[in-house]
Amino acid sequence: MSLQLLMAGVNALGSIAAGQVAKAESELNVFNMKTDQVWRDAIAGQQNNARMAQYNLAKSANIAMFSATRDVGSDMSVAAFMEANKKTVGKDVRRVTQQRSQENFRAQGAMGTERRRGQNAAMAGMFDALGFAAKGFSDYSQTKIGDV
């Protein structure tokens, strides 16, 4: 067997291996992106819980303060104040949820792009391998001295 064919085979195998390693690296990156997404979802949930706890504490304090000075059940200004606070906390929680949804959408796109990058690298490795093999065979055919 010619050294040219041997080296073409080594180049082809190396190219395939490099493509597969790039694909595996890409899949690991996607896994890490998914892990980050779960982590960010947990943080958003904690932010919403903290905002609700803050609202409930303020509501209790307001009820205590208002009940010391007026009749909470029949005072329209107190009811309007409480309703406005309720709407504000709803907007805050909804805003955090919407931002998280937008971040999830962006992250899904990035994961798809990363996965495609790995697939492209693996495919490029296969084409490079085919090129190395064809070149090696061509070189061998051109320099081959007839059978002795």
PDB file of C-alpha atoms in Angstrom:
ATOM      1  CA  MET A   1       0.000   0.000   0.000  1.00  0.00           C
ATOM      2  CA  SER A   2       1.279   3.419  -0.866  1.00  0.00           C
ATOM      3  CA  LEU A   3       2.186   6.024   1.716  1.00  0.00           C
ATOM      4  CA  GLN A   4      -0.097   8.425  -0.178  1.00  0.00           C
ATOM      5  CA  LEU A   5      -3.116   6.206   0.394  1.00  0.00           C
ATOM      6  CA  LEU A   6      -2.186   5.671   4.034  1.00  0.00           C
ATOM      7  CA  MET A   7      -1.878   9.420   4.668  1.00  0.00           C
ATOM      8  CA  ALA A   8      -5.132  10.085   2.813  1.00  0.00           C
ATOM      9  CA  GLY A   9      -6.828   7.560   5.105  1.00  0.00           C
ATOM     10  CA  VAL A  10      -5.331   9.179   8.202  1.00  0.00           C
ATOM     11  CA  ASN A  11      -6.428  12.633   6.996  1.00  0.00           C
ATOM     12  CA  ALA A  12      -9.918  11.344   6.252  1.00  0.00           C
ATOM     13  CA  LEU A  13     -10.285   9.695   9.666  1.00  0.00           C
ATOM     14  CA  GLY A  14      -8.935  12.807  11.383  1.00  0.00           C
ATOM     15  CA  SER A  15     -11.405  14.998   9.534  1.00  0.00           C
ATOM     16  CA  ILE A  16     -14.342  12.770  10.485  1.00  0.00           C
ATOM     17  CA  ALA A  17     -13.199  12.694  14.114  1.00  0.00           C
ATOM     18  CA  ALA A  18     -12.817  16.494  14.208  1.00  0.00           C
ATOM     19  CA  GLY A  19     -16.344  16.923  12.851  1.00  0.00           C
ATOM     20  CA  GLN A  20     -17.769  14.537  15.439  1.00  0.00           C
ATOM     21  CA  VAL A  21     -15.914  16.317  18.257  1.00  0.00           C
ATOM     22  CA  ALA A  22     -17.294  19.668  17.080  1.00  0.00           C
ATOM     23  CA  LYS A  23     -20.790  18.183  17.036  1.00  0.00           C
ATOM     24  CA  ALA A  24     -20.365  16.761  20.550  1.00  0.00           C
ATOM     25  CA  GLU A  25     -19.082  20.146  21.762  1.00  0.00           C
ATOM     26  CA  SER A  26     -22.136  21.791  20.228  1.00  0.00           C
ATOM     27  CA  GLU A  27     -24.488  19.366  22.000  1.00  0.00           C
ATOM     28  CA  LEU A  28     -22.732  20.084  25.303  1.00  0.00           C
ATOM     29  CA  ASN A  29     -23.176  23.810  24.689  1.00  0.00           C
ATOM     30  CA  VAL A  30     -26.905  23.248  24.040  1.00  0.00           C
ATOM     31  CA  PHE A  31     -27.182  21.233  27.270  1.00  0.00           C
ATOM     32  CA  ASN A  32     -25.524  24.096  29.182  1.00  0.00           C
ATOM     33  CA  MET A  33     -27.894  26.597  27.529  1.00  0.00           C
ATOM     34  CA  LYS A  34     -30.883  24.512  28.636  1.00  0.00           C
ATOM     35  CA  THR A  35     -29.480  24.364  32.175  1.00  0.00           C
ATOM     36  CA  ASP A  36     -29.087  28.156  32.185  1.00  0.00           C
ATOM     37  CA  GLN A  37     -32.665  28.495  30.964  1.00  0.00           C
ATOM     38  CA  VAL A  38     -33.988  26.386  33.860  1.00  0.00           C
ATOM     39  CA  TRP A  39     -31.886  28.448  36.271  1.00  0.00           C
ATOM     40  CA  ARG A  40     -33.263  31.729  34.852  1.00  0.00           C
ATOM     41  CA  ASP A  41     -36.825  30.359  35.068  1.00  0.00           C
ATOM     42  CA  ALA A  42     -36.263  29.586  38.748  1.00  0.00           C
ATOM     43  CA  ILE A  43     -34.951  33.106  39.361  1.00  0.00           C
ATOM     44  CA  ALA A  44     -37.995  34.623  37.616  1.00  0.00           C
ATOM     45  CA  GLY A  45     -40.265  32.509  39.821  1.00  0.00           C
ATOM     46  CA  GLN A  46     -38.401  33.694  42.904  1.00  0.00           C
ATOM     47  CA  GLN A  47     -38.727  37.312  41.760  1.00  0.00           C
ATOM     48  CA  ASN A  48     -42.477  36.883  41.355  1.00  0.00           C
ATOM     49  CA  ASN A  49     -42.763  35.207  44.763  1.00  0.00           C
ATOM     50  CA  ALA A  50     -40.742  37.997  46.373  1.00  0.00           C
ATOM     51  CA  ARG A  51     -42.933  40.641  44.736  1.00  0.00           C
ATOM     52  CA  MET A  52     -46.095  38.892  45.960  1.00  0.00           C
ATOM     53  CA  ALA A  53     -44.665  38.615  49.486  1.00  0.00           C
ATOM     54  CA  GLN A  54     -43.805  42.318  49.392  1.00  0.00           C
ATOM     55  CA  TYR A  55     -47.339  43.102  48.235  1.00  0.00           C
ATOM     56  CA  ASN A  56     -48.938  40.973  50.956  1.00  0.00           C
ATOM     57  CA  LEU A  57     -46.774  42.582  53.641  1.00  0.00           C
ATOM     58  CA  ALA A  58     -47.621  46.087  52.402  1.00  0.00           C
ATOM     59  CA  LYS A  59     -51.305  45.149  52.181  1.00  0.00           C
ATOM     60  CA  SER A  60     -51.318  43.957  55.789  1.00  0.00           C
ATOM     61  CA  ALA A  61     -49.534  47.102  56.940  1.00  0.00           C
ATOM     62  CA  ASN A  62     -51.957  49.314  55.024  1.00  0.00           C
ATOM     63  CA  ILE A  63     -54.980  47.494  56.414  1.00  0.00           C
ATOM     64  CA  ALA A  64     -53.611  47.890  59.931  1.00  0.00           C
ATOM     65  CA  MET A  65     -52.872  51.574  59.399  1.00  0.00           C
ATOM     66  CA  PHE A  66     -56.206  52.354  57.768  1.00  0.00           C
ATOM     67  CA  SER A  67     -58.237  50.373  60.271  1.00  0.00           C
ATOM     68  CA  ALA A  68     -56.755  52.445  63.084  1.00  0.00           C
ATOM     69  CA  THR A  69     -57.979  55.676  61.516  1.00  0.00           C
ATOM     70  CA  ARG A  70     -61.088  54.830  59.450  1.00  0.00           C
ATOM     71  CA  ASP A  71     -63.596  52.162  58.573  1.00  0.00           C
ATOM     72  CA  VAL A  72     -61.758  50.074  55.969  1.00  0.00           C
ATOM     73  CA  GLY A  73     -64.843  48.260  54.705  1.00  0.00           C
ATOM     74  CA  SER A  74     -66.860  51.361  53.758  1.00  0.00           C
ATOM     75  CA  ASP A  75     -64.168  53.929  52.831  1.00  0.00           C
ATOM     76  CA  MET A  76     -64.043  54.194  49.002  1.00  0.00           C
ATOM     77  CA  SER A  77     -60.632  55.892  48.936  1.00  0.00           C
ATOM     78  CA  VAL A  78     -59.124  52.999  50.897  1.00  0.00           C
ATOM     79  CA  ALA A  79     -60.726  50.482  48.542  1.00  0.00           C
ATOM     80  CA  ALA A  80     -59.443  52.408  45.521  1.00  0.00           C
ATOM     81  CA  PHE A  81     -55.945  52.562  47.020  1.00  0.00           C
ATOM     82  CA  MET A  82     -55.958  48.800  47.708  1.00  0.00           C
ATOM     83  CA  GLU A  83     -57.246  48.025  44.214  1.00  0.00           C
ATOM     84  CA  ALA A  84     -54.548  50.218  42.633  1.00  0.00           C
ATOM     85  CA  ASN A  85     -51.857  48.356  44.600  1.00  0.00           C
ATOM     86  CA  LYS A  86     -53.329  45.044  43.505  1.00  0.00           C
ATOM     87  CA  LYS A  87     -53.194  46.111  39.847  1.00  0.00           C
ATOM     88  CA  THR A  88     -49.619  47.334  40.227  1.00  0.00           C
ATOM     89  CA  VAL A  89     -48.410  44.023  41.638  1.00  0.00           C
ATOM     90  CA  GLY A  90     -50.264  42.201  38.852  1.00  0.00           C
ATOM     91  CA  LYS A  91     -48.466  44.318  36.251  1.00  0.00           C
ATOM     92  CA  ASP A  92     -45.123  43.689  37.955  1.00  0.00           C
ATOM     93  CA  VAL A  93     -45.624  39.916  38.005  1.00  0.00           C
ATOM     94  CA  ARG A  94     -46.901  39.909  34.422  1.00  0.00           C
ATOM     95  CA  ARG A  95     -43.889  41.974  33.278  1.00  0.00           C
ATOM     96  CA  VAL A  96     -41.412  39.512  34.824  1.00  0.00           C
ATOM     97  CA  THR A  97     -43.286  36.618  33.201  1.00  0.00           C
ATOM     98  CA  GLN A  98     -43.336  38.300  29.789  1.00  0.00           C
ATOM     99  CA  GLN A  99     -39.636  39.132  29.960  1.00  0.00           C
ATOM    100  CA  ARG A 100     -38.881  35.534  30.856  1.00  0.00           C
ATOM    101  CA  SER A 101     -40.967  34.303  27.918  1.00  0.00           C
ATOM    102  CA  GLN A 102     -39.060  36.585  25.562  1.00  0.00           C
ATOM    103  CA  GLU A 103     -35.734  35.392  26.956  1.00  0.00           C
ATOM    104  CA  ASN A 104     -36.864  31.768  26.532  1.00  0.00           C
ATOM    105  CA  PHE A 105     -37.776  32.453  22.905  1.00  0.00           C
ATOM    106  CA  ARG A 106     -34.355  34.017  22.260  1.00  0.00           C
ATOM    107  CA  ALA A 107     -32.596  31.145  24.039  1.00  0.00           C
ATOM    108  CA  GLN A 108     -34.485  28.568  21.937  1.00  0.00           C
ATOM    109  CA  GLY A 109     -33.214  30.301  18.804  1.00  0.00           C
ATOM    110  CA  ALA A 110     -29.657  30.318  20.120  1.00  0.00           C
ATOM    111  CA  MET A 111     -29.888  26.613  20.980  1.00  0.00           C
ATOM    112  CA  GLY A 112     -31.112  25.799  17.487  1.00  0.00           C
ATOM    113  CA  THR A 113     -28.281  27.809  15.965  1.00  0.00           C
ATOM    114  CA  GLU A 114     -25.707  26.067  18.154  1.00  0.00           C
ATOM    115  CA  ARG A 115     -27.093  22.631  17.333  1.00  0.00           C
ATOM    116  CA  ARG A 116     -26.994  23.476  13.603  1.00  0.00           C
ATOM    117  CA  ARG A 117     -23.377  24.644  13.967  1.00  0.00           C
ATOM    118  CA  GLY A 118     -22.414  21.234  15.339  1.00  0.00           C
ATOM    119  CA  GLN A 119     -24.290  19.398  12.603  1.00  0.00           C
ATOM    120  CA  ASN A 120     -22.624  21.553   9.959  1.00  0.00           C
ATOM    121  CA  ALA A 121     -19.182  20.851  11.452  1.00  0.00           C
ATOM    122  CA  ALA A 122     -19.850  17.108  11.384  1.00  0.00           C
ATOM    123  CA  MET A 123     -21.036  17.290   7.778  1.00  0.00           C
ATOM    124  CA  ALA A 124     -18.022  19.394   6.797  1.00  0.00           C
ATOM    125  CA  GLY A 125     -15.780  16.762   8.390  1.00  0.00           C
ATOM    126  CA  MET A 126     -17.397  14.083   6.253  1.00  0.00           C
ATOM    127  CA  PHE A 127     -16.961  16.120   3.062  1.00  0.00           C
ATOM    128  CA  ASP A 128     -13.356  16.913   3.974  1.00  0.00           C
ATOM    129  CA  ALA A 129     -12.758  13.206   4.546  1.00  0.00           C
ATOM    130  CA  LEU A 130     -14.210  12.392   1.148  1.00  0.00           C
ATOM    131  CA  GLY A 131     -11.976  15.049  -0.413  1.00  0.00           C
ATOM    132  CA  PHE A 132      -8.877  13.683   1.340  1.00  0.00           C
ATOM    133  CA  ALA A 133      -9.684  10.158   0.184  1.00  0.00           C
ATOM    134  CA  ALA A 134     -10.289  11.251  -3.419  1.00  0.00           C
ATOM    135  CA  LYS A 135      -7.110  13.339  -3.459  1.00  0.00           C
ATOM    136  CA  GLY A 136      -5.085  10.495  -2.011  1.00  0.00           C
ATOM    137  CA  PHE A 137      -6.434   8.038  -4.558  1.00  0.00           C
ATOM    138  CA  SER A 138      -5.799  10.528  -7.375  1.00  0.00           C
ATOM    139  CA  ASP A 139      -2.230  11.177  -6.207  1.00  0.00           C
ATOM    140  CA  TYR A 140      -1.641   7.451  -5.866  1.00  0.00           C
ATOM    141  CA  SER A 141      -3.010   6.797  -9.352  1.00  0.00           C
ATOM    142  CA  GLN A 142      -0.789   9.496 -10.869  1.00  0.00           C
ATOM    143  CA  THR A 143       2.417   8.362  -9.211  1.00  0.00           C
ATOM    144  CA  LYS A 144       1.842   4.626  -9.241  1.00  0.00           C
ATOM    145  CA  ILE A 145       4.458   2.651 -11.015  1.00  0.00           C
ATOM    146  CA  GLY A 146       3.022  -0.410 -12.670  1.00  0.00           C
ATOM    147  CA  ASP A 147       2.961  -3.734 -10.914  1.00  0.00           C
ATOM    148  CA  VAL A 148       6.396  -5.183 -10.672  1.00  0.00           C
TER     149      VAL A 148
END
